[in-house]
Coordinates of C-alpha atoms in Angstrom, one line a residue:
Chain A
M126 CA -0.1 -0.1 0.0
S127 CA 1.4 3.3 -1.2
G128 CA 1.6 6.5 1.1
N129 CA -0.6 9.6 0.4
G130 CA 0.0 11.8 -2.3
G131 CA 0.5 14.8 0.2
A132 CA 3.7 13.2 1.5
R133 CA 5.0 12.4 -2.0
A134 CA 4.5 16.0 -3.2
R135 CA 5.9 17.5 -0.1
I136 CA 8.9 15.1 -0.6
R137 CA 9.4 15.9 -4.3
E138 CA 9.5 19.8 -3.2
V139 CA 12.3 19.0 -0.6
F140 CA 14.3 17.1 -3.5
A141 CA 13.5 20.2 -5.8
S142 CA 14.4 22.9 -3.3
A143 CA 17.9 21.0 -2.6
G144 CA 18.6 20.8 -6.4
V145 CA 18.4 17.3 -6.5
T146 CA 16.5 14.6 -8.2
G147 CA 15.7 11.9 -5.7
W148 CA 14.3 8.4 -5.3
L149 CA 12.8 7.2 -2.1
H150 CA 11.0 4.3 -0.7
A151 CA 10.0 4.1 3.1
T152 CA 8.1 1.0 4.4
E153 CA 7.2 -0.2 8.0
V154 CA 9.5 -3.0 9.2
D155 CA 6.4 -4.7 10.8
G156 CA 3.6 -3.4 8.6
V157 CA 2.5 -3.2 4.8
H158 CA 2.3 0.7 4.5
D159 CA 4.8 2.4 2.5
V160 CA 5.9 5.6 0.8
A161 CA 7.0 5.6 -2.7
V162 CA 8.7 8.4 -4.7
D163 CA 9.8 6.8 -8.0
A164 CA 10.9 3.9 -5.8
D165 CA 11.2 1.2 -8.6
T166 CA 13.9 3.2 -10.7
P167 CA 17.4 1.6 -10.9
V168 CA 19.8 3.5 -9.1
C169 CA 23.6 3.4 -8.9
T170 CA 24.2 2.1 -5.1
A171 CA 27.9 3.2 -4.7
S172 CA 28.7 2.2 -1.2
V173 CA 25.1 1.5 -0.2
H174 CA 25.9 -2.1 -1.8
K175 CA 28.2 -2.6 1.3
L176 CA 24.8 -3.5 3.1
C177 CA 24.7 -6.4 0.6
L178 CA 28.1 -7.4 1.4
A179 CA 27.5 -7.7 4.8
V180 CA 24.6 -9.6 4.8
T181 CA 26.5 -12.0 2.3
V182 CA 29.4 -12.3 4.8
Q183 CA 26.9 -13.1 7.8
R184 CA 25.2 -15.7 5.7
L185 CA 28.6 -17.3 4.7
A186 CA 29.2 -17.4 8.5
D187 CA 25.9 -18.9 9.2
E188 CA 26.9 -21.8 6.6
G189 CA 30.0 -22.4 8.2
R190 CA 31.9 -21.2 4.9
L191 CA 33.7 -18.3 6.7
D192 CA 35.0 -17.5 10.3
P193 CA 34.2 -14.1 11.0
R194 CA 37.1 -14.4 13.5
E195 CA 39.7 -15.4 11.1
Q196 CA 42.6 -12.9 11.4
V197 CA 43.9 -11.6 7.8
E198 CA 47.0 -9.6 7.1
V199 CA 46.2 -6.1 5.2
P200 CA 49.6 -4.9 3.9
A201 CA 50.1 -0.9 3.7
A202 CA 50.8 -1.3 0.1
G203 CA 48.1 -1.6 -2.7
R204 CA 44.9 -0.6 -0.5
T205 CA 42.0 0.6 -2.1
P206 CA 41.9 4.5 -1.8
G207 CA 39.4 6.2 0.3
T208 CA 39.2 9.0 3.0
T209 CA 38.9 6.7 6.2
G210 CA 39.9 3.7 8.1
L211 CA 42.4 1.2 6.6
S212 CA 42.6 3.4 3.3
V213 CA 44.4 6.3 5.0
M214 CA 46.6 4.0 7.6
Q215 CA 50.1 3.8 6.9
D216 CA 51.0 0.6 8.3
P217 CA 50.3 -3.1 7.9
V218 CA 47.3 -4.4 10.2
R219 CA 46.1 -7.8 11.0
M220 CA 42.5 -7.8 11.6
S221 CA 39.5 -10.2 11.8
L222 CA 36.9 -10.6 8.9
R223 CA 34.3 -9.3 11.5
D224 CA 36.3 -6.1 12.4
L225 CA 37.1 -5.4 8.8
L226 CA 33.2 -5.5 8.1
L227 CA 32.6 -3.1 10.9
L228 CA 34.9 -0.6 9.4
A229 CA 33.4 -1.2 6.0
L230 CA 30.0 -0.4 7.6
T231 CA 30.6 2.3 10.4
V232 CA 33.1 4.6 8.3
S233 CA 32.8 3.1 4.9
D234 CA 36.3 2.1 4.7
N235 CA 37.0 1.2 1.0
A236 CA 40.1 -0.6 1.7
A237 CA 38.4 -3.1 4.3
A238 CA 35.4 -3.6 2.1
Q239 CA 37.6 -4.6 -0.9
V240 CA 39.2 -7.3 1.2
L241 CA 35.8 -8.7 2.1
F242 CA 34.6 -8.4 -1.5
E243 CA 37.6 -10.2 -2.7
R244 CA 37.2 -12.8 -0.3
V245 CA 33.4 -13.5 -0.9
G246 CA 33.5 -12.6 -4.6
L247 CA 30.9 -10.3 -6.4
E248 CA 28.9 -13.3 -7.5
E249 CA 28.3 -14.7 -4.2
V250 CA 27.0 -11.2 -3.1
N251 CA 24.6 -11.3 -6.0
R252 CA 23.5 -15.1 -4.9
T253 CA 22.6 -13.6 -1.9
T254 CA 20.4 -10.6 -3.0
R255 CA 18.8 -12.9 -5.7
S256 CA 17.9 -15.5 -2.8
L257 CA 16.3 -12.6 -1.0
G258 CA 14.1 -11.8 -4.0
M259 CA 16.1 -8.6 -4.9
R260 CA 15.8 -9.4 -8.8
R261 CA 17.0 -6.0 -9.7
T262 CA 20.1 -5.8 -7.1
V263 CA 23.2 -6.4 -9.0
A264 CA 26.8 -6.0 -7.6
V265 CA 28.9 -5.2 -10.8
H266 CA 32.1 -3.3 -9.3
T267 CA 34.0 -3.6 -6.1
P268 CA 35.3 -0.3 -4.3
R269 CA 38.4 -0.7 -6.1
D270 CA 36.6 -1.0 -9.4
L271 CA 34.6 2.2 -8.6
V272 CA 37.9 4.2 -8.0
E273 CA 39.7 2.9 -11.0
L274 CA 36.8 3.7 -13.6
I275 CA 36.1 7.1 -12.2
E276 CA 39.7 7.7 -12.8
E277 CA 39.5 6.2 -16.4
D278 CA 36.4 8.0 -17.2
G279 CA 38.1 11.5 -16.2
A280 CA 35.8 11.9 -13.2
G281 CA 38.6 11.8 -10.8
D282 CA 39.7 15.6 -11.7
L283 CA 37.3 17.3 -9.5
T284 CA 38.1 20.6 -10.5
Y285 CA 37.6 19.9 -14.1
L286 CA 34.3 18.0 -13.1
S287 CA 32.8 21.1 -11.6
A288 CA 33.5 23.2 -14.6
D289 CA 32.5 21.0 -17.3
P290 CA 28.7 19.8 -17.1
G291 CA 29.6 17.4 -20.2
A292 CA 32.4 15.5 -18.4
L293 CA 29.7 13.5 -16.2
A294 CA 28.0 12.2 -19.4
G295 CA 30.4 9.2 -20.2
V296 CA 31.1 8.3 -16.6
R297 CA 30.1 4.4 -16.4
V298 CA 29.9 4.5 -12.6
L299 CA 27.1 7.0 -12.9
D300 CA 25.0 4.9 -15.0
P301 CA 22.8 2.4 -13.3
A302 CA 22.8 0.1 -16.4
R303 CA 26.7 -0.3 -16.2
T304 CA 27.5 -0.4 -12.5
S305 CA 26.3 -1.9 -9.1
R306 CA 22.5 -1.0 -8.8
S307 CA 19.4 -1.5 -6.9
T308 CA 16.2 0.1 -6.4
P309 CA 14.9 2.1 -3.4
R310 CA 12.3 -0.4 -2.8
E311 CA 14.6 -3.4 -3.0
M312 CA 17.1 -1.9 -0.5
T313 CA 14.2 -1.3 1.9
S314 CA 13.2 -4.9 1.7
L315 CA 16.7 -6.0 2.5
L316 CA 16.7 -3.9 5.5
A317 CA 13.3 -4.8 6.6
A318 CA 14.4 -8.4 6.3
L319 CA 17.6 -7.8 8.4
W320 CA 15.6 -6.1 11.1
R321 CA 13.1 -9.0 11.2
D322 CA 16.0 -11.5 11.2
E323 CA 15.0 -12.8 8.1
A324 CA 18.3 -12.1 6.1
C325 CA 20.7 -14.1 8.1
S326 CA 20.6 -15.7 11.7
A327 CA 19.4 -13.6 14.5
G328 CA 22.5 -13.3 16.4
R329 CA 24.5 -12.2 13.4
A330 CA 21.7 -9.9 12.3
Q331 CA 21.8 -8.3 15.6
E332 CA 25.5 -7.7 14.9
L333 CA 24.8 -6.0 11.7
R334 CA 22.0 -3.8 13.2
E335 CA 24.5 -2.5 15.8
A336 CA 27.3 -1.8 13.6
L337 CA 24.9 0.1 11.3
A338 CA 23.6 2.1 14.3
L339 CA 27.4 3.0 14.9
Q340 CA 27.8 4.7 11.6
V341 CA 29.5 7.8 12.1
W342 CA 27.9 10.1 9.6
P343 CA 25.3 12.4 11.1
H344 CA 24.6 14.8 7.7
R345 CA 22.1 12.5 5.8
L346 CA 19.4 10.2 7.2
A347 CA 20.2 10.8 10.7
S348 CA 19.8 14.8 10.3
G349 CA 16.2 14.2 9.9
F350 CA 15.6 12.8 13.4
P351 CA 16.8 15.0 15.9
F352 CA 15.3 13.0 18.7
D353 CA 17.6 11.5 21.3
D354 CA 15.4 8.5 21.9
V355 CA 15.2 7.6 18.0
R356 CA 17.7 5.2 16.9
V357 CA 18.9 5.6 13.3
A358 CA 21.2 3.0 11.6
G359 CA 22.2 3.3 8.0
K360 CA 24.6 3.0 5.2
T361 CA 25.6 6.0 2.9
G362 CA 26.8 6.1 -0.7
T363 CA 28.5 8.7 -2.4
L364 CA 29.9 9.2 -6.0
P365 CA 30.2 12.5 -8.1
T366 CA 26.8 14.0 -7.9
L367 CA 25.3 11.1 -6.1
R368 CA 24.3 11.2 -2.3
H369 CA 22.6 8.0 -0.9
E370 CA 21.7 6.6 2.5
A371 CA 19.8 3.5 3.4
G372 CA 18.8 2.6 6.9
V373 CA 16.4 1.9 9.7
V374 CA 14.6 4.5 12.0
E375 CA 13.4 3.0 15.3
Y376 CA 11.1 4.8 17.6
P377 CA 10.9 4.3 21.4
D378 CA 7.2 3.0 20.9
G379 CA 8.4 0.1 18.9
G380 CA 7.5 1.7 15.3
R381 CA 10.3 0.7 12.9
Y382 CA 10.8 1.8 9.5
A383 CA 12.9 1.0 6.6
V384 CA 14.1 4.0 4.5
A385 CA 16.3 4.3 1.4
V386 CA 16.9 7.6 -0.2
F387 CA 18.9 8.1 -3.4
T388 CA 19.8 11.4 -4.9
R389 CA 21.5 13.1 -7.7
A390 CA 22.5 16.6 -7.6
A391 CA 22.6 18.9 -10.6
R392 CA 25.6 20.7 -9.1
T393 CA 29.0 18.8 -9.3
A394 CA 30.5 20.3 -5.9
A395 CA 31.6 17.7 -3.7
N396 CA 30.4 19.7 -0.6
Q397 CA 26.6 20.3 -0.6
P398 CA 25.3 20.2 2.9
A399 CA 21.8 21.0 1.8
A400 CA 21.7 18.1 -0.6
D401 CA 22.8 15.9 2.2
A402 CA 20.4 17.5 4.5
A403 CA 17.4 17.0 2.3
I404 CA 18.2 13.2 2.6
G405 CA 17.2 13.4 6.2
T406 CA 14.0 15.8 5.6
A407 CA 12.7 13.5 3.0
A408 CA 13.1 10.5 5.3
R409 CA 11.5 12.2 8.2
M410 CA 8.6 13.3 6.0
A411 CA 8.0 9.9 4.7
V412 CA 8.5 8.3 8.3
E413 CA 6.0 10.7 9.9
S414 CA 3.3 9.9 6.9
L415 CA 3.5 6.4 8.0
R416 CA 3.2 7.0 11.7
R417 CA 0.2 9.5 11.0
R418 CA -1.6 6.1 9.6
A419 CA -1.0 4.1 12.7
A420 CA -4.1 4.3 15.2
P421 CA -4.1 7.6 16.8
G422 CA -3.0 7.4 20.5
S423 CA -1.1 4.0 19.9
R424 CA 2.2 5.7 19.4
R425 CA 3.9 7.9 21.9
A426 CA 5.8 10.9 20.3
A427 CA 9.4 11.0 20.4
T428 CA 10.9 13.7 22.6
P429 CA 13.0 16.3 20.9
Chain B
M594 CA 17.8 -11.9 -38.6
D595 CA 17.3 -8.3 -37.6
L596 CA 20.7 -6.9 -38.6
V597 CA 20.6 -3.4 -36.8
R598 CA 19.5 -5.1 -33.6
H599 CA 22.3 -7.6 -33.8
L600 CA 24.8 -5.0 -34.6
R601 CA 23.7 -3.3 -31.5
Y602 CA 24.4 -6.2 -29.4
F603 CA 27.8 -6.5 -31.1
A604 CA 28.7 -3.0 -30.1
T605 CA 27.6 -3.3 -26.6
V606 CA 29.4 -6.4 -26.0
A607 CA 32.5 -4.7 -27.5
D608 CA 32.1 -1.9 -25.4
E609 CA 31.5 -3.9 -22.2
R610 CA 34.2 -6.6 -22.9
H611 CA 32.2 -8.7 -21.0
F612 CA 29.0 -10.8 -21.8
G613 CA 27.3 -10.4 -18.3
Q614 CA 27.5 -6.7 -18.1
A615 CA 26.6 -6.3 -21.7
A616 CA 23.5 -8.5 -21.2
A617 CA 22.8 -6.4 -18.2
R618 CA 22.9 -3.2 -20.1
L619 CA 20.5 -4.5 -22.8
G620 CA 18.1 -6.1 -20.4
L621 CA 18.6 -9.6 -22.0
A622 CA 19.8 -12.9 -20.4
Q623 CA 23.1 -13.7 -20.9
P624 CA 22.6 -17.1 -22.7
S625 CA 20.3 -15.2 -25.1
L626 CA 22.9 -12.6 -25.8
S627 CA 25.5 -15.2 -26.4
Q628 CA 23.2 -17.1 -28.9
R629 CA 22.5 -13.8 -30.8
I630 CA 26.2 -13.1 -31.0
Q631 CA 26.9 -16.6 -32.2
R632 CA 24.2 -16.1 -34.5
L633 CA 25.8 -12.8 -36.1
E634 CA 29.2 -14.7 -36.3
R635 CA 27.5 -17.5 -38.4
E636 CA 26.0 -14.7 -40.6
F637 CA 29.6 -13.2 -41.1
G638 CA 31.2 -16.5 -41.3
V639 CA 34.0 -15.2 -38.7
R640 CA 34.5 -15.2 -34.9
L641 CA 34.0 -11.7 -33.5
F642 CA 35.3 -12.4 -30.0
D643 CA 37.8 -14.5 -28.2
R644 CA 36.0 -16.0 -24.9
G645 CA 37.2 -16.9 -21.8
G646 CA 39.3 -13.8 -21.1
A647 CA 39.7 -12.4 -17.5
G648 CA 36.8 -12.9 -14.9
G649 CA 35.4 -16.1 -16.8
R650 CA 32.9 -14.0 -19.0
G651 CA 35.3 -11.4 -20.1
V652 CA 35.9 -11.2 -23.8
E653 CA 38.2 -9.6 -26.4
L654 CA 37.6 -8.5 -29.8
T655 CA 39.2 -10.7 -32.7
E656 CA 41.0 -8.8 -35.4
A657 CA 38.0 -9.6 -37.7
G658 CA 35.9 -8.4 -34.8
R659 CA 37.7 -5.0 -34.7
L660 CA 37.4 -4.4 -38.4
L661 CA 33.7 -5.2 -38.4
L662 CA 33.0 -3.2 -35.2
A663 CA 34.1 0.1 -37.2
E664 CA 31.5 -0.6 -40.0
A665 CA 29.0 -1.7 -37.5
R666 CA 29.1 1.5 -35.8
L667 CA 28.7 3.4 -38.9
V668 CA 25.5 1.6 -39.9
L669 CA 24.4 1.9 -36.2
E670 CA 24.7 5.8 -36.8
R671 CA 22.7 5.7 -40.0
A672 CA 20.1 3.6 -38.6
D673 CA 19.6 6.1 -35.5
A674 CA 19.4 8.8 -38.1
L675 CA 17.0 7.0 -40.2
F676 CA 14.8 6.4 -36.9
G677 CA 15.3 10.1 -35.9
V678 CA 13.8 11.3 -39.0
A679 CA 11.0 8.8 -38.9
A680 CA 10.1 9.9 -35.4
R681 CA 9.3 13.4 -36.8
V682 CA 7.7 12.2 -40.1
R683 CA 5.5 10.0 -37.9
S684 CA 4.3 13.0 -35.7
G685 CA 3.3 14.6 -38.8
E686 CA 5.9 17.4 -38.5
A687 CA 8.6 16.1 -40.6
G688 CA 9.6 19.7 -41.4
V689 CA 9.5 21.2 -38.2
L690 CA 12.4 21.3 -35.3
H691 CA 11.0 22.1 -31.7
A692 CA 14.0 23.9 -30.2
A693 CA 14.2 26.3 -27.4
V694 CA 16.6 28.9 -25.8
P695 CA 16.9 30.1 -22.3
Q696 CA 16.1 33.6 -21.1
D697 CA 18.7 36.5 -21.5
L698 CA 20.7 34.7 -24.3
G699 CA 21.0 38.1 -26.2
S700 CA 19.1 39.4 -29.2
T701 CA 22.1 39.2 -31.5
V702 CA 22.9 35.4 -30.4
V703 CA 19.1 34.4 -30.9
A704 CA 19.0 36.4 -34.5
A705 CA 22.1 34.7 -35.6
L706 CA 20.7 31.2 -34.4
V707 CA 17.6 31.8 -36.4
G708 CA 19.3 33.1 -39.5
E709 CA 22.1 30.5 -39.7
F710 CA 19.9 27.7 -39.2
R711 CA 17.3 28.7 -41.7
E712 CA 20.2 29.3 -44.2
R713 CA 21.9 25.9 -43.7
S714 CA 18.8 23.8 -43.3
P715 CA 16.1 24.9 -45.9
G716 CA 14.1 21.7 -45.4
V717 CA 13.2 22.1 -41.9
R718 CA 11.4 25.1 -40.3
L719 CA 13.0 25.9 -36.8
A720 CA 10.0 26.6 -34.2
L721 CA 12.1 28.4 -31.6
R722 CA 10.6 29.3 -28.2
E723 CA 12.2 31.0 -24.9
V724 CA 11.8 28.2 -22.2
A725 CA 13.3 28.3 -18.7
A726 CA 15.9 25.7 -18.4
E727 CA 14.0 23.8 -15.6
V728 CA 10.9 23.3 -18.1
Q729 CA 13.3 22.7 -21.0
L730 CA 14.6 19.5 -18.9
A731 CA 11.1 18.5 -18.6
E732 CA 10.0 19.1 -22.1
L733 CA 12.9 17.3 -23.8
A734 CA 12.1 14.2 -21.4
A735 CA 8.3 14.4 -22.6
G736 CA 9.3 15.0 -26.3
S737 CA 7.8 18.1 -26.9
L738 CA 11.0 19.8 -27.3
D739 CA 13.6 18.1 -29.7
V740 CA 16.5 20.1 -28.9
G741 CA 17.2 22.8 -26.2
V742 CA 19.8 25.2 -25.1
L743 CA 20.8 25.0 -21.5
R744 CA 22.7 27.1 -18.7
H745 CA 24.7 24.8 -16.5
P746 CA 24.7 23.4 -14.1
C747 CA 21.4 21.6 -14.2
D748 CA 20.5 18.1 -14.2
V749 CA 21.8 16.5 -17.6
A750 CA 21.1 12.9 -16.8
G751 CA 19.6 11.1 -20.0
L752 CA 20.7 14.1 -22.3
E753 CA 23.6 14.3 -24.7
L754 CA 25.4 18.0 -24.7
G755 CA 26.9 19.8 -27.6
A756 CA 30.0 21.6 -26.9
V757 CA 29.8 23.3 -23.7
L758 CA 30.9 26.8 -24.1
C759 CA 31.5 29.7 -21.5
R760 CA 32.1 33.2 -20.9
P761 CA 32.9 35.3 -17.6
L762 CA 30.3 37.3 -16.0
G763 CA 30.9 40.8 -14.9
V764 CA 28.7 43.2 -12.6
L765 CA 26.4 45.7 -13.7
L766 CA 26.3 48.7 -11.4
S767 CA 24.9 52.2 -11.4
A768 CA 27.0 54.7 -13.3
D769 CA 26.7 56.9 -10.0
A770 CA 28.8 54.3 -8.3
G771 CA 31.9 55.7 -9.7
G772 CA 35.2 54.1 -10.2
E773 CA 36.4 51.9 -13.2
G774 CA 38.1 48.8 -13.9
P775 CA 37.8 45.5 -12.5
V776 CA 35.6 45.0 -9.2
H777 CA 36.4 42.6 -6.4
L778 CA 33.3 40.7 -5.2
A779 CA 34.2 41.6 -1.7
D780 CA 33.7 45.4 -2.7
L781 CA 30.0 44.7 -3.4
S782 CA 29.2 43.4 0.1
G783 CA 26.1 45.2 1.6
R784 CA 24.6 45.7 -1.7
E785 CA 21.6 43.8 -2.7
L786 CA 21.8 41.2 -5.6
V787 CA 19.2 40.7 -8.2
L788 CA 19.0 37.2 -9.7
F789 CA 16.7 34.9 -11.6
P790 CA 14.2 33.2 -9.2
R791 CA 15.8 30.1 -7.5
Q792 CA 13.1 27.8 -8.5
S793 CA 13.7 28.3 -12.3
G794 CA 17.4 27.1 -11.9
P795 CA 18.2 26.1 -8.1
A796 CA 21.8 24.5 -8.9
L797 CA 23.0 27.7 -10.8
H798 CA 21.3 30.1 -8.3
D799 CA 23.2 28.3 -5.4
D800 CA 26.4 28.1 -7.4
I801 CA 26.4 32.0 -7.6
V802 CA 25.4 32.8 -4.3
N803 CA 28.1 30.3 -3.0
A804 CA 30.9 31.9 -5.2
C805 CA 29.9 35.3 -3.8
R806 CA 30.0 34.2 -0.1
L807 CA 33.4 32.6 -1.0
H808 CA 34.8 35.8 -2.4
G809 CA 33.7 37.9 0.5
F810 CA 30.2 39.2 -1.1
E811 CA 27.5 38.5 1.4
P812 CA 24.4 40.1 -0.5
G813 CA 22.4 42.1 1.8
G814 CA 19.6 40.5 0.2
V815 CA 18.7 38.5 -2.9
I816 CA 16.1 40.0 -4.9
S817 CA 14.2 37.6 -7.5
G818 CA 13.9 39.1 -11.0
Q819 CA 14.4 38.2 -14.4
D820 CA 12.7 40.8 -16.6
P821 CA 15.5 43.3 -17.8
A822 CA 13.2 46.3 -17.3
F823 CA 12.8 45.2 -13.7
V824 CA 16.6 44.2 -13.4
D825 CA 17.8 47.4 -14.9
G826 CA 15.5 49.5 -12.6
M827 CA 16.8 48.1 -9.6
V828 CA 20.5 48.4 -10.6
L829 CA 19.7 52.0 -12.0
S830 CA 18.4 52.9 -8.4
G831 CA 21.7 52.1 -7.0
Q832 CA 20.3 49.7 -4.5
A833 CA 21.3 46.4 -6.2
V834 CA 23.8 44.9 -8.6
T835 CA 23.6 42.0 -10.8
F836 CA 25.8 39.7 -13.0
A837 CA 25.8 39.7 -16.8
A838 CA 28.2 38.7 -19.6
R839 CA 30.1 41.7 -21.5
G840 CA 28.1 42.8 -24.4
R841 CA 24.6 43.1 -23.2
D842 CA 22.9 45.9 -24.2
L843 CA 22.7 48.6 -21.3
P844 CA 20.6 51.7 -20.7
A845 CA 22.1 55.1 -20.1
G846 CA 23.3 55.5 -16.6
M847 CA 24.6 51.7 -16.2
V848 CA 27.8 50.3 -16.5
W849 CA 29.3 46.8 -16.9
R850 CA 32.5 45.9 -15.1
P851 CA 34.7 42.7 -15.0
L852 CA 35.1 40.9 -12.0
V853 CA 38.8 40.3 -10.3
G854 CA 39.8 36.8 -10.9
T855 CA 36.8 35.7 -13.2
P856 CA 34.8 34.0 -10.2
L857 CA 31.8 33.6 -12.0
W858 CA 31.3 32.0 -15.5
E859 CA 28.3 31.5 -17.5
R860 CA 28.2 27.9 -19.3
V861 CA 25.8 27.0 -22.1
S862 CA 25.3 24.1 -24.5
A863 CA 22.6 22.6 -26.8
A864 CA 21.2 19.4 -25.1
W865 CA 18.9 16.8 -26.5
L866 CA 17.6 13.6 -25.3
R867 CA 20.3 10.7 -25.7
G868 CA 18.1 8.7 -28.3
R869 CA 17.9 11.7 -30.6
R870 CA 21.4 12.0 -31.2
A871 CA 21.4 10.9 -34.9
D872 CA 18.5 13.3 -35.9
P873 CA 20.4 15.5 -38.5
A874 CA 18.1 18.4 -37.8
V875 CA 19.0 18.3 -33.9
R876 CA 22.7 17.8 -34.9
L877 CA 22.6 21.0 -37.1
F878 CA 21.0 23.0 -34.5
A879 CA 23.5 21.9 -32.1
E880 CA 26.2 22.9 -34.1
V881 CA 24.9 26.3 -35.1
V882 CA 24.3 27.0 -31.4
G883 CA 27.9 26.3 -30.7
K884 CA 29.2 28.5 -33.7
V885 CA 26.8 31.2 -32.6
L886 CA 27.8 31.4 -29.1
E887 CA 31.5 31.6 -29.9
R888 CA 30.9 34.2 -32.8
Q889 CA 28.1 36.3 -31.5
G890 CA 28.1 35.5 -27.8
G891 CA 31.9 35.9 -27.3
M892 CA 32.1 32.5 -25.7
V893 CA 34.8 30.2 -25.5
P894 CA 35.5 26.4 -24.9
V895 CA 34.5 25.5 -21.4
A896 CA 38.1 24.3 -20.5
E897 CA 39.1 28.1 -20.5
S898 CA 37.0 28.5 -17.3
V899 CA 39.4 25.8 -15.5
R900 CA 42.5 27.7 -16.2
E901 CA 42.9 29.0 -12.7
R902 CA 42.7 25.6 -10.9
R903 CA 41.0 25.4 -7.5
T904 CA 42.0 22.6 -5.4
V905 CA 38.9 20.5 -4.2
Q906 CA 39.1 19.9 -0.5
I907 CA 37.7 16.4 0.1
R908 CA 36.1 16.0 3.7
P909 CA 35.6 12.5 4.7
A910 CA 31.7 12.8 4.8
T911 CA 31.5 13.9 1.3
G912 CA 34.3 12.3 -0.3
F913 CA 33.4 10.1 -3.1
V914 CA 32.9 6.5 -2.9
R915 CA 31.8 6.7 0.6

């Protein structure tokens, strides 16, 4: 059941006013109501795909095909570039697979995620999402592939990118047909399954939910929920002009909502706080619309 | 066998060097794509790809494949042109090209655009309108516009752009303000700024206001206005300033001065829906736009605006691939 037109229209206004094109899906984790704004359009997932990687790792651990405590050496040389975690550290480390996953989720560590992607393989990630019924979700590129393709397509030169609007046209990682992709609706279905213990064993699902709640970024989904007793767990994704986050918002009355917001900005500037914040604002409007549908009085308001 | 369709499969696999990725791009199942490529290979009697390259499903073009690919691309290009013309014939308007320009492009540019297109394409009538950029985007997507002229940045996903050209913006001031020569943006502080309504181009609007702030010009207020009579009136009153390219017709009492360090640029290009790339009328219009903007508009290739390289400072929360 899809959300009312009023919420959708207001969400579209939020996107337009932030200078972005947006795609959103929000759904009750424990119910059938949802809000959809172009929710079935294929979108480039970027680092949001690390969610699919995480669920894959946990399922392999459930099947005994991978030991999350296994220690691996990550040499300093040849790490996948990034701006956080192992990507920016200078010395060799020895770390368990589950701690690599924690870094990949909490600070979107590209180097840590690359080790895991190489360990499980893209095909295994795709097997996982297919088996969860996500037919339009495909992992095509690892973090290293993304970084290399951006360079190859000339989108690594941010100065030039910000000046020439034509420079983005042929960038493969920005074309959902040619890179890792999903739809907002499929990402919320994955998150809802994870929160209902249906994506992997309950214990490992719990681990992932806690890791996602430790994500450090406050500027997107979480910015829309400035309530101390509301938990926001999520995973961001960013590529030139693309800003995304998919996560779950949990209210103290037990209301749980999976939300996926994908955006593409007309401006090429890397720093656009208003575009980041639009993700939170749009998510809050969607969640509030879902909460209004619940029987009046049955929900306790969150305290600001 | 539908030759054109099979050639498209061939070109896509050659682009992707990978059957799985090509199949995904074409919306086909991989086995079905493999069969169709085999069929084309039987038809030509040569192998087009060496299978079994990197990653299992990676492929490389054979020498024969390379030779045939060049020819295949030419056939596809002409086929696209054929379909482009057919689309216009079908809509009953074979001889009409629906085109648009944004506001304030300048009368000499518009006149030259119409004149040159008429001269070079006697068979096609140019139906040119003035349409705001955001509306052009919607009309291009809806098909009511064949080709537009856009000011960047705007959301160009799904569009193909002609040559992007640019020219530096200067400031329009009341002559009473005195002084001469280049103006530093910071020296405008406290003045009000007349700018087009934000909703008609939020990205460009934000870019301009951000550049003002970065260079020390915090406008006393941003006045929404686009009609030249209104904009000029506000500037002549001495209360406000506005930005414009050199060469705009100015009323008495108003002066144009360049900005120190050229912090603001106007960027313009023709744009059309990606599928219309081969329509000869669209191509001609795009070519004429480029030529006229250079000659009558005094514009230069966009690379010129990157001469002074600003280093982009990446922050962890907004760095790419997070």
